[in-house]
PDB file of C-alpha atoms in Angstrom:
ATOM      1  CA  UNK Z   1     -52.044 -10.829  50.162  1.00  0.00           C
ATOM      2  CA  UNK Z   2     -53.535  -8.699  53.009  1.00  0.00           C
ATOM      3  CA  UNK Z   3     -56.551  -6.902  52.524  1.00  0.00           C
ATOM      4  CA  UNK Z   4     -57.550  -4.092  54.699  1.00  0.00           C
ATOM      5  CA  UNK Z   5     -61.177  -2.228  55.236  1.00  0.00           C
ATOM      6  CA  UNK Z   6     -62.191   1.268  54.004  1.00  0.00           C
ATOM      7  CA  UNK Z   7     -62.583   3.846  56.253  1.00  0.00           C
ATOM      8  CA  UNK Z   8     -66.081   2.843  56.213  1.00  0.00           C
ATOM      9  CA  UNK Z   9     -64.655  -0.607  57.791  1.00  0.00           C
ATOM     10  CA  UNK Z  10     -67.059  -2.464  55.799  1.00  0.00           C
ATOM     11  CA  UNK Z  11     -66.926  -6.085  56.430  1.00  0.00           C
ATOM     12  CA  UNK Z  12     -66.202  -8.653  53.654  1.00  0.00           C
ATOM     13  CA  UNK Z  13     -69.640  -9.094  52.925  1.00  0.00           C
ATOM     14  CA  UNK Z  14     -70.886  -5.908  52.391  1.00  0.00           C
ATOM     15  CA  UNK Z  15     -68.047  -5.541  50.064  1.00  0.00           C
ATOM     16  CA  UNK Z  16     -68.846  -8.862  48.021  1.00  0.00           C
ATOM     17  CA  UNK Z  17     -72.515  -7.191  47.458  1.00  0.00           C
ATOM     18  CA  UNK Z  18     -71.376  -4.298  46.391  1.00  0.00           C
ATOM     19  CA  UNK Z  19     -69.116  -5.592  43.927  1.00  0.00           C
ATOM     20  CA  UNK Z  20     -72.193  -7.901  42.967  1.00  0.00           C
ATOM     21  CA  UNK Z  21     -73.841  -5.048  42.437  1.00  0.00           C
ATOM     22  CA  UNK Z  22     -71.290  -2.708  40.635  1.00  0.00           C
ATOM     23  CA  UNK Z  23     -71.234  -0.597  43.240  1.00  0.00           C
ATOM     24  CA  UNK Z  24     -68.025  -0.844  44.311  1.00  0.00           C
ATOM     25  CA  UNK Z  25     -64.945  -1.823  42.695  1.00  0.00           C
ATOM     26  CA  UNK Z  26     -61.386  -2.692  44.122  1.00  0.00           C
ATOM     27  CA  UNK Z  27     -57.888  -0.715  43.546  1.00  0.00           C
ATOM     28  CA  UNK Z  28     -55.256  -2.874  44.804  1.00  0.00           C
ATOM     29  CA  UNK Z  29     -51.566  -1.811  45.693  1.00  0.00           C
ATOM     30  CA  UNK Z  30     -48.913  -4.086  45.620  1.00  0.00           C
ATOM     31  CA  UNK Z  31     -45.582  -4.086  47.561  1.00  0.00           C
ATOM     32  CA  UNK Z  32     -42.367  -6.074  47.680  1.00  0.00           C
ATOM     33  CA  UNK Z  33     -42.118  -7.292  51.008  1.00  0.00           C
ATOM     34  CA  UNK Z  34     -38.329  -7.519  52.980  1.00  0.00           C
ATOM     35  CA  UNK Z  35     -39.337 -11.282  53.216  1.00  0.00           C
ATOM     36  CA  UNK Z  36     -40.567 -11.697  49.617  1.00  0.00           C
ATOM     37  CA  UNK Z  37     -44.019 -11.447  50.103  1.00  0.00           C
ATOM     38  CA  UNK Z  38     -46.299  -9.229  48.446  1.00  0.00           C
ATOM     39  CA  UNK Z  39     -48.676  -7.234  50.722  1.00  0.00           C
ATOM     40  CA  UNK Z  40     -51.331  -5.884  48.809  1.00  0.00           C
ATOM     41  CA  UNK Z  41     -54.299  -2.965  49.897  1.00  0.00           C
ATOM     42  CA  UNK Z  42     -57.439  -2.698  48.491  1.00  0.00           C
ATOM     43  CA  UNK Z  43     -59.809   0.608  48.994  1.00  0.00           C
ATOM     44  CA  UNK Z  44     -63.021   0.738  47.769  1.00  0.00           C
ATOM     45  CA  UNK Z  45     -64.015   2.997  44.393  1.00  0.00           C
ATOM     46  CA  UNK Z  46     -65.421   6.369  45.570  1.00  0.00           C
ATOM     47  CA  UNK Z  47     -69.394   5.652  45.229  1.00  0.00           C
ATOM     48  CA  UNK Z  48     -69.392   9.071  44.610  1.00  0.00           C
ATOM     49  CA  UNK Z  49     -68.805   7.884  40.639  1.00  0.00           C
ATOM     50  CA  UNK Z  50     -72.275   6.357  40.149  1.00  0.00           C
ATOM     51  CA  UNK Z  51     -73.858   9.868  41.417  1.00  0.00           C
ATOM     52  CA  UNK Z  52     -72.776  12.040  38.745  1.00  0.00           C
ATOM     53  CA  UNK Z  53     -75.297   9.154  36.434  1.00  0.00           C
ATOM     54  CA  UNK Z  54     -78.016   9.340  39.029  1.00  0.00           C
ATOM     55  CA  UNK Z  55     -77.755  13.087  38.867  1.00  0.00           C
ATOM     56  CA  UNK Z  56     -77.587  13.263  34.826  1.00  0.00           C
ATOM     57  CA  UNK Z  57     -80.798  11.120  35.206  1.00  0.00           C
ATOM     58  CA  UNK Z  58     -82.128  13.707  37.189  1.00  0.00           C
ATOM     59  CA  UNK Z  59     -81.486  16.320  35.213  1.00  0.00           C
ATOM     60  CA  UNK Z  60     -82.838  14.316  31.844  1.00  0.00           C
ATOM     61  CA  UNK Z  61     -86.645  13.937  33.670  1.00  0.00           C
ATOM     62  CA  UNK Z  62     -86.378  17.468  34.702  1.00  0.00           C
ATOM     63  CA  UNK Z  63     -85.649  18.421  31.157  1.00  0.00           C
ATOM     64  CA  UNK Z  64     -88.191  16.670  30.240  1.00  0.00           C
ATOM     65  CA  UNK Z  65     -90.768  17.783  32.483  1.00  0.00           C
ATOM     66  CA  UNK Z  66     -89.595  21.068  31.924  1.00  0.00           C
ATOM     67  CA  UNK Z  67     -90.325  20.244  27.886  1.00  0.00           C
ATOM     68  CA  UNK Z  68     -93.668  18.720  28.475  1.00  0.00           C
ATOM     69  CA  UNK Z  69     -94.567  21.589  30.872  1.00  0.00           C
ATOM     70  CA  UNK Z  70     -93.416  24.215  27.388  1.00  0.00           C
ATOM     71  CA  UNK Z  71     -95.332  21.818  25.549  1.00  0.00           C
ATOM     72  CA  UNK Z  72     -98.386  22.560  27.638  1.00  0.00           C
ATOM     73  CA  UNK Z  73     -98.107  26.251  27.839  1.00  0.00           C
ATOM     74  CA  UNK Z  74     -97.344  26.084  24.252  1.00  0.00           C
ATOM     75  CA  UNK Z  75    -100.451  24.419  23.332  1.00  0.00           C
ATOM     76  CA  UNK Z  76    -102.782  26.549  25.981  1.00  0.00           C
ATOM     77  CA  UNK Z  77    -101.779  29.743  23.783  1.00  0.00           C
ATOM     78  CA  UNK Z  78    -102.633  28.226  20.599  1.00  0.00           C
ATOM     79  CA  UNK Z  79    -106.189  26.781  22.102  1.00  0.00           C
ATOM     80  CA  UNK Z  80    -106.440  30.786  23.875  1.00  0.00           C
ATOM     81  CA  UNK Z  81    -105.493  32.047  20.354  1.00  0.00           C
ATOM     82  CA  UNK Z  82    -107.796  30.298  18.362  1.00  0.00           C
ATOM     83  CA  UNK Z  83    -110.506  31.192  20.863  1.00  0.00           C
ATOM     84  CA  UNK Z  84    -109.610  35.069  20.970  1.00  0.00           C
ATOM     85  CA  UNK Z  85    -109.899  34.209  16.634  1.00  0.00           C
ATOM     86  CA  UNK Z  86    -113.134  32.907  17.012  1.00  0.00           C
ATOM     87  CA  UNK Z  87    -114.237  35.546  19.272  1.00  0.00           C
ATOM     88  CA  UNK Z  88    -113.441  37.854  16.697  1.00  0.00           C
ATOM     89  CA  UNK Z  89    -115.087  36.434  13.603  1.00  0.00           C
ATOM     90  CA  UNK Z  90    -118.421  36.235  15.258  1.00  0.00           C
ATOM     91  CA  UNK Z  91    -118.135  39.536  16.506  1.00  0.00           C
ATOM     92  CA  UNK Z  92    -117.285  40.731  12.831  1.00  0.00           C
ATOM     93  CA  UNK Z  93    -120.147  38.276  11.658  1.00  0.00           C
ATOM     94  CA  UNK Z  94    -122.899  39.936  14.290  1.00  0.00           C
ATOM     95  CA  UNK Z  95    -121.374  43.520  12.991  1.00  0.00           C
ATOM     96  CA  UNK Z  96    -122.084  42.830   9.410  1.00  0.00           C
ATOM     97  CA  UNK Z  97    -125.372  41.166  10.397  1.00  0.00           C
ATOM     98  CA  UNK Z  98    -126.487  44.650  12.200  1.00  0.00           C
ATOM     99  CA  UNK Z  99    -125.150  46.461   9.247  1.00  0.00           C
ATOM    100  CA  UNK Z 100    -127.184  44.234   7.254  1.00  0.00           C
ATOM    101  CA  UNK Z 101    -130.212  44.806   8.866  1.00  0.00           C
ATOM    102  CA  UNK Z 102    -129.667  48.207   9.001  1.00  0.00           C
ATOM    103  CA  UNK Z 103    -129.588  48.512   5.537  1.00  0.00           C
ATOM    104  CA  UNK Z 104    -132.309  46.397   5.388  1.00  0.00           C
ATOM    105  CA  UNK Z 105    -134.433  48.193   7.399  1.00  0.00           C
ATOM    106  CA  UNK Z 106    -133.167  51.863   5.864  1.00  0.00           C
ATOM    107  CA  UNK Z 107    -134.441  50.218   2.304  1.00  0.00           C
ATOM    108  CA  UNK Z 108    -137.676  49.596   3.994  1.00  0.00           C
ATOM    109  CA  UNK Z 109    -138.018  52.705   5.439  1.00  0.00           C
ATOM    110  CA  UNK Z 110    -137.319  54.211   2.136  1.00  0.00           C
ATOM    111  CA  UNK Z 111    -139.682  52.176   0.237  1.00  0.00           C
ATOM    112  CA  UNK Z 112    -142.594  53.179   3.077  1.00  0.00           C
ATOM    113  CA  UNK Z 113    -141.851  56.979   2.451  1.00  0.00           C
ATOM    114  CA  UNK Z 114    -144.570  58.505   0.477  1.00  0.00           C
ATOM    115  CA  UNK Z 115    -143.775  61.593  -1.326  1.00  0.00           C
ATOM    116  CA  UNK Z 116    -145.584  64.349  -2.818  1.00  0.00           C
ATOM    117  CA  UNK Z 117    -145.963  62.003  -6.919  1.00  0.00           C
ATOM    118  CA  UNK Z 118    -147.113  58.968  -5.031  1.00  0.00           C
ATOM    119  CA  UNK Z 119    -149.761  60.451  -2.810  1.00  0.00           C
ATOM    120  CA  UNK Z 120    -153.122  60.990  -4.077  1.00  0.00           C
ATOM    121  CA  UNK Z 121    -154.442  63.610  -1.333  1.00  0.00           C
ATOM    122  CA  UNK Z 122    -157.685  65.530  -1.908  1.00  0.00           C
ATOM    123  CA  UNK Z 123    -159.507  68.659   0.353  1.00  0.00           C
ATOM    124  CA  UNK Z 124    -162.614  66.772   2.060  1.00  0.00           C
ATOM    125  CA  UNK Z 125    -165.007  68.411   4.937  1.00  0.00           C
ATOM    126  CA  UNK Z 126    -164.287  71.857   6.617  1.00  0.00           C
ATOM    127  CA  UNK Z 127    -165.902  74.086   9.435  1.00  0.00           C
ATOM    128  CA  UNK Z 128    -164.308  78.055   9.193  1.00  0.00           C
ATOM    129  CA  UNK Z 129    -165.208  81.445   9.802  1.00  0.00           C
ATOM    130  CA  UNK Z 130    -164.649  84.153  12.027  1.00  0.00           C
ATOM    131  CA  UNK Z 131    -167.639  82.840  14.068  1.00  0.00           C
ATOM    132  CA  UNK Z 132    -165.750  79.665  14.499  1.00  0.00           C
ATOM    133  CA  UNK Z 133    -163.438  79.339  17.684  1.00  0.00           C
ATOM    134  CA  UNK Z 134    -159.898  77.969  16.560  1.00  0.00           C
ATOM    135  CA  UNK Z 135    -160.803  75.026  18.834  1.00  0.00           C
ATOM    136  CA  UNK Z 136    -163.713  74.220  16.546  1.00  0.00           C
ATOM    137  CA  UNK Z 137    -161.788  74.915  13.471  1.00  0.00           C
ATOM    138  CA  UNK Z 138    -160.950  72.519  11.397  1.00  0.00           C
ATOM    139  CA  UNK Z 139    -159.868  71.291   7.673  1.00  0.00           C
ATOM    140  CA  UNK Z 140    -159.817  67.461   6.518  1.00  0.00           C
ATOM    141  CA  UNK Z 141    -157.417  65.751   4.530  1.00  0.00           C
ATOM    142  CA  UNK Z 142    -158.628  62.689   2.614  1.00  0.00           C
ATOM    143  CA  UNK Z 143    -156.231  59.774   0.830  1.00  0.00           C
ATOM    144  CA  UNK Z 144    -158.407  58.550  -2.441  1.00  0.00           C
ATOM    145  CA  UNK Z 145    -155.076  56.241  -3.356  1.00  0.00           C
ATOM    146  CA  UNK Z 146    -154.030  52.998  -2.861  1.00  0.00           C
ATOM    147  CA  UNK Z 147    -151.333  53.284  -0.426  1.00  0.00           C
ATOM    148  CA  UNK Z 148    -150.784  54.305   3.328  1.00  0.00           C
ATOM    149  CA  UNK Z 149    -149.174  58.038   3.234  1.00  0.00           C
ATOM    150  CA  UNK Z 150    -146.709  58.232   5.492  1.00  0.00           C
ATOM    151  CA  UNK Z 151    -146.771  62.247   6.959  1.00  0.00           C
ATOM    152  CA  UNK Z 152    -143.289  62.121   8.877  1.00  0.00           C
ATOM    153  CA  UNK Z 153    -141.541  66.052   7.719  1.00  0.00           C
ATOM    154  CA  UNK Z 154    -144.700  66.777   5.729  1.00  0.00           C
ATOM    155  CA  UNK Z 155    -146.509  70.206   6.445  1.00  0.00           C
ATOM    156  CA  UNK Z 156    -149.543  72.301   5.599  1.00  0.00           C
ATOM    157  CA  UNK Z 157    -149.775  76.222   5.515  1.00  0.00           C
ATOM    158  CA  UNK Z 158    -152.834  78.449   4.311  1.00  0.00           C
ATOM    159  CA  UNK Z 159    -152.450  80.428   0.664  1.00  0.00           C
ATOM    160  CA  UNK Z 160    -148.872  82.006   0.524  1.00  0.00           C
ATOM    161  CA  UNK Z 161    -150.355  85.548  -0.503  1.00  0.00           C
ATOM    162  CA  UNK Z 162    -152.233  87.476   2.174  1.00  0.00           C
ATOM    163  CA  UNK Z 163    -152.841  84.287   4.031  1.00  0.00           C
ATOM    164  CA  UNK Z 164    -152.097  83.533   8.100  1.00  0.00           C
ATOM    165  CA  UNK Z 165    -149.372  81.385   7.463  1.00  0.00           C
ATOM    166  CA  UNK Z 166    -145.872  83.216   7.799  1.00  0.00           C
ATOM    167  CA  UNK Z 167    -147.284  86.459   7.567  1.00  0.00           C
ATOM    168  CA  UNK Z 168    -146.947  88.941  10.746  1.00  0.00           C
ATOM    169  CA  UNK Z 169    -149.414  88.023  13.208  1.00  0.00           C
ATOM    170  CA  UNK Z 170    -149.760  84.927  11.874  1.00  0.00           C
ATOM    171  CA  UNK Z 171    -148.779  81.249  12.812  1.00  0.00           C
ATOM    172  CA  UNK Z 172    -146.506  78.935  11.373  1.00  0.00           C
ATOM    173  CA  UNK Z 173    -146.873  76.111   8.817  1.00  0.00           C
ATOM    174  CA  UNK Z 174    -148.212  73.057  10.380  1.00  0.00           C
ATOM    175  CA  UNK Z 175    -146.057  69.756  10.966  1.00  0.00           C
ATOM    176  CA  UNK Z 176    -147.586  66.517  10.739  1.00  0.00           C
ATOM    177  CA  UNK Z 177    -146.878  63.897  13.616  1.00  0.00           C
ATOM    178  CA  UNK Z 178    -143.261  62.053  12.812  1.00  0.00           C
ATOM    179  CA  UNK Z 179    -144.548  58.859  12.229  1.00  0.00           C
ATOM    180  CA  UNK Z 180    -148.458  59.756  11.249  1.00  0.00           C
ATOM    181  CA  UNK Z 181    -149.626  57.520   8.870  1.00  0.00           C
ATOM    182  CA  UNK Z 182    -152.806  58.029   6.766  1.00  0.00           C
ATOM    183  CA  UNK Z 183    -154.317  54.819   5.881  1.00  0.00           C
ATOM    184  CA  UNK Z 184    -155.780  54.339   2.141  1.00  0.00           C
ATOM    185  CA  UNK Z 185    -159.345  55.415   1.827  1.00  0.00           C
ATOM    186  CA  UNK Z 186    -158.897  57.168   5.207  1.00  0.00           C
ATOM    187  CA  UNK Z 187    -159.391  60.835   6.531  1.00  0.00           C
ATOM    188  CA  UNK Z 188    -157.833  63.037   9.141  1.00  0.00           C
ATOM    189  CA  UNK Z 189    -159.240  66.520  10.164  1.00  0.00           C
ATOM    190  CA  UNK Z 190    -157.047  68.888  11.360  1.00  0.00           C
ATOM    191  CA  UNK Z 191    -158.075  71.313  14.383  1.00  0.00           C
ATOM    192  CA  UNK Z 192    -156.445  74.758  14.315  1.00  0.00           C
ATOM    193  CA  UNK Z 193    -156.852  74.829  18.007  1.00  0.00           C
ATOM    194  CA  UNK Z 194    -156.577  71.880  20.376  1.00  0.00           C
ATOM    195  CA  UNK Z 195    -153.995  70.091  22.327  1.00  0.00           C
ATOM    196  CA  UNK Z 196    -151.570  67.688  20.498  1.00  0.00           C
ATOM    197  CA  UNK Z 197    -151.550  65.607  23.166  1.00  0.00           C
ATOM    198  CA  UNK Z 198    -155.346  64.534  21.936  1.00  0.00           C
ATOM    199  CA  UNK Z 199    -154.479  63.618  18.563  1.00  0.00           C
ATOM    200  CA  UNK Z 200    -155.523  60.600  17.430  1.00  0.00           C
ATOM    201  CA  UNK Z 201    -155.444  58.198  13.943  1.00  0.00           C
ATOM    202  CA  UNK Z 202    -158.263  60.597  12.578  1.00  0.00           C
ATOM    203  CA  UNK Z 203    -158.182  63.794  14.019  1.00  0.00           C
ATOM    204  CA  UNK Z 204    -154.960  66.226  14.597  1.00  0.00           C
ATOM    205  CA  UNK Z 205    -154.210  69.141  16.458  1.00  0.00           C
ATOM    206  CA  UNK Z 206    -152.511  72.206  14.939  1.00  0.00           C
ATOM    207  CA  UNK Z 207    -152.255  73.581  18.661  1.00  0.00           C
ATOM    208  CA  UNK Z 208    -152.487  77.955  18.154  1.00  0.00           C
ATOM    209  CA  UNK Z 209    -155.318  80.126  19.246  1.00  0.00           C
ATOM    210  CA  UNK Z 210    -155.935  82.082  16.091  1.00  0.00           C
ATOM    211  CA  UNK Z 211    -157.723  81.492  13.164  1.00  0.00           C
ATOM    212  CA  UNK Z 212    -155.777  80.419  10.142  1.00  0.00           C
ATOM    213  CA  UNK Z 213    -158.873  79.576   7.010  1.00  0.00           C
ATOM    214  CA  UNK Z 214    -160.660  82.483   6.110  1.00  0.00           C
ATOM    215  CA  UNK Z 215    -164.201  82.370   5.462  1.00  0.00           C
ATOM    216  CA  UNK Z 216    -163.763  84.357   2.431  1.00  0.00           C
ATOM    217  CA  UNK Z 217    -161.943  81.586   0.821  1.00  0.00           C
ATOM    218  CA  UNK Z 218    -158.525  80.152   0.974  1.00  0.00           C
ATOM    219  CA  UNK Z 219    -155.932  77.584  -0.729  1.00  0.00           C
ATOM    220  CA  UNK Z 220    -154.793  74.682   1.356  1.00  0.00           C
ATOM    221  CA  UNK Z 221    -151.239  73.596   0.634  1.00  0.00           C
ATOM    222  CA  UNK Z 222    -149.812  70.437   1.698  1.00  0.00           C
ATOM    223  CA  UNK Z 223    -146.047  70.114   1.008  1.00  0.00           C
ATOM    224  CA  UNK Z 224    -144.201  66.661   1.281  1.00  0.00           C
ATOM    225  CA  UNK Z 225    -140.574  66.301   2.986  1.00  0.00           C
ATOM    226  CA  UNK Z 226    -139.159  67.577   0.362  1.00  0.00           C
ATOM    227  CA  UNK Z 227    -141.186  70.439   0.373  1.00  0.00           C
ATOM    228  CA  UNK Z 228    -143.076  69.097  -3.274  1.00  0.00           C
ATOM    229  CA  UNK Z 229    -146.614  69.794  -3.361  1.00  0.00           C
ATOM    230  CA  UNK Z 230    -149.004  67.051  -2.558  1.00  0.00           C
ATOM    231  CA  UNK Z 231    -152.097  68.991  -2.011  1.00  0.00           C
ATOM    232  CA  UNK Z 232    -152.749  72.149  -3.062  1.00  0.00           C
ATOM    233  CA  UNK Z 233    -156.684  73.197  -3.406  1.00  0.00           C
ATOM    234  CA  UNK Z 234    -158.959  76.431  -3.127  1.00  0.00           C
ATOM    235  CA  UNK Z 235    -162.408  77.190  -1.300  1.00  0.00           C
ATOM    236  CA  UNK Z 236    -164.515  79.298  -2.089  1.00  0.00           C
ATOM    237  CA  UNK Z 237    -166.357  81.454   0.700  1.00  0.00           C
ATOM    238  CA  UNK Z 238    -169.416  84.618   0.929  1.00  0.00           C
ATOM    239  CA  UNK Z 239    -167.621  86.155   3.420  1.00  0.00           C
ATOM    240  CA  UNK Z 240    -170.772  86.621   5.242  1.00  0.00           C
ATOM    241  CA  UNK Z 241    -170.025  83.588   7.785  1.00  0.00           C
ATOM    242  CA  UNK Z 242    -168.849  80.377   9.257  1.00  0.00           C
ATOM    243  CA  UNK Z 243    -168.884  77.963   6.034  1.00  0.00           C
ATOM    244  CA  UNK Z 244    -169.387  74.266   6.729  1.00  0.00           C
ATOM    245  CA  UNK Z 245    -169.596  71.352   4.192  1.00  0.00           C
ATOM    246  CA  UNK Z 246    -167.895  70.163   1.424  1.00  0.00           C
ATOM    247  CA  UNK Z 247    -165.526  71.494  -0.716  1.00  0.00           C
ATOM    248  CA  UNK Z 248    -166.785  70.281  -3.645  1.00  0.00           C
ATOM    249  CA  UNK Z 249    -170.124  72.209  -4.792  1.00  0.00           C
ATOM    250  CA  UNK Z 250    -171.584  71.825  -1.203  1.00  0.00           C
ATOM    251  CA  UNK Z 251    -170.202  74.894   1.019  1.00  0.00           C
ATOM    252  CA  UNK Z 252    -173.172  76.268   2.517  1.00  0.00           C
ATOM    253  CA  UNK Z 253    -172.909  79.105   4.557  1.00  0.00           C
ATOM    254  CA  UNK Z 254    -174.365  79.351   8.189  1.00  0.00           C
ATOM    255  CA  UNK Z 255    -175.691  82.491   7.297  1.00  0.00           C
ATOM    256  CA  UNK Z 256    -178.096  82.150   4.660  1.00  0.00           C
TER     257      UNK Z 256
END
């Protein structure tokens, strides 16, 4: 039997290693010779068969890189997910914590409001007349309760009938300070005249140049936010001068 090289011409022992090694295997052909013998060929088994397997390998990591890779992304969404989810709850937990303390506060603010029932206002010291200058005018307000009053949209006017308050020539109903607070036991005087920029936690500024209390007497009404009453309470005057004193059985005149 004859054996002849591939193309390749590999030599014998290149062939013995690679059938060692399964690389390459043998087709043999067989012929009748004219003397009897038998010459036989042998050609090597296209390597090109074990690529295909190396290739399918290939293509099994890639797949599986390709899977681990999905796996990845996969779990990055869920862990961006969850975070965008937690995000969101504490942002709806700080919202209803505001709210919360919004309320909170609005209940407090309500509870602080003093109306018109709760306060226990009275008519203390006042200096009026037509020989007193609007700057030097002045009426004071006295809390005999128990409680701060809290004057935010509270206002005070003269007597409603003949008086200086909303009347034609006359001024307009006085508006506390938003946020004026009158301390229990405390007293505030009120100045006609005046800049509001001077008022202070005992003395307020009505801020017109005209005279609003008559020295012949007058009613001083003090009206909560609601517009309820708090205060309202007469003087007496002579009409013969600037009175000065207290309201209560001491008015004197300046004038005597």
């Amino acid at each position: 039997m004859v054996a002849e090289g591939s193309e390749e011409d590999q030599s014998a022992e290149d062939i013995l290693e690679g059938l060692r090694a399964g690389m390459i295997t043998l087709t043999v052909h067989t012929e009748q010779c004219p003397d009897g013998e038998i010459a036989g060929q042998f050609e090597p088994a296209d390597t090109a068969e074990s690529e295909p397997e190396e290739e399918e390998e290939e293509d099994e990591e890639e797949e599986e890189e390709e899977e681990e890779d999905e796996e990845e992304e996969e779990e990055e969404e869920e862990e961006e997910e969850e975070e965008e989810e937690e995000e969101e709850d504490e942002e709806e937990e700080e919202e209803e914590e505001e709210e919360e303390e919004e309320e909170d506060e609005e209940e407090e603010d309500e509870e602080d409001i003093t109306t018109a029932g709760d306060a226990t206002l009275t008519l203390g010291d006042i200096n009026v007349g037509e020989n007193v200058e609007p700057d030097d005018e002045y009426v004071t307000l006295q809390n005999e309760g128990d409680a701060a009053i809290d004057f935010t949209g509270w206002s005070m006017q003269d007597r409603r009938d003949e008086g200086m308050v909303d009347t034609p020539g006359g001024a307009s109903a006085y508006s506390f300070p938003s946020g004026f607070t009158l301390e229990a036991g405390g007293s505030v005087q009120i100045f006609t005249g005046g800049d509001e920029s001077n008022d202070s936690d005992d003395i307020l500024h009505w801020g017109i140049q005209n005279q609003v209390w008559s020295q012949e007497g007058d009613t001083v009404i003090v009206e909560d936010a609601n517009g309820d009453v708090a205060l309202e309470e007469s003087y007496e005057g002579d009409g013969r001068g600037s009175i000065l004193g207290d309201v209560f059985g001491q008015i004197t005149s300046l004038f005597a």
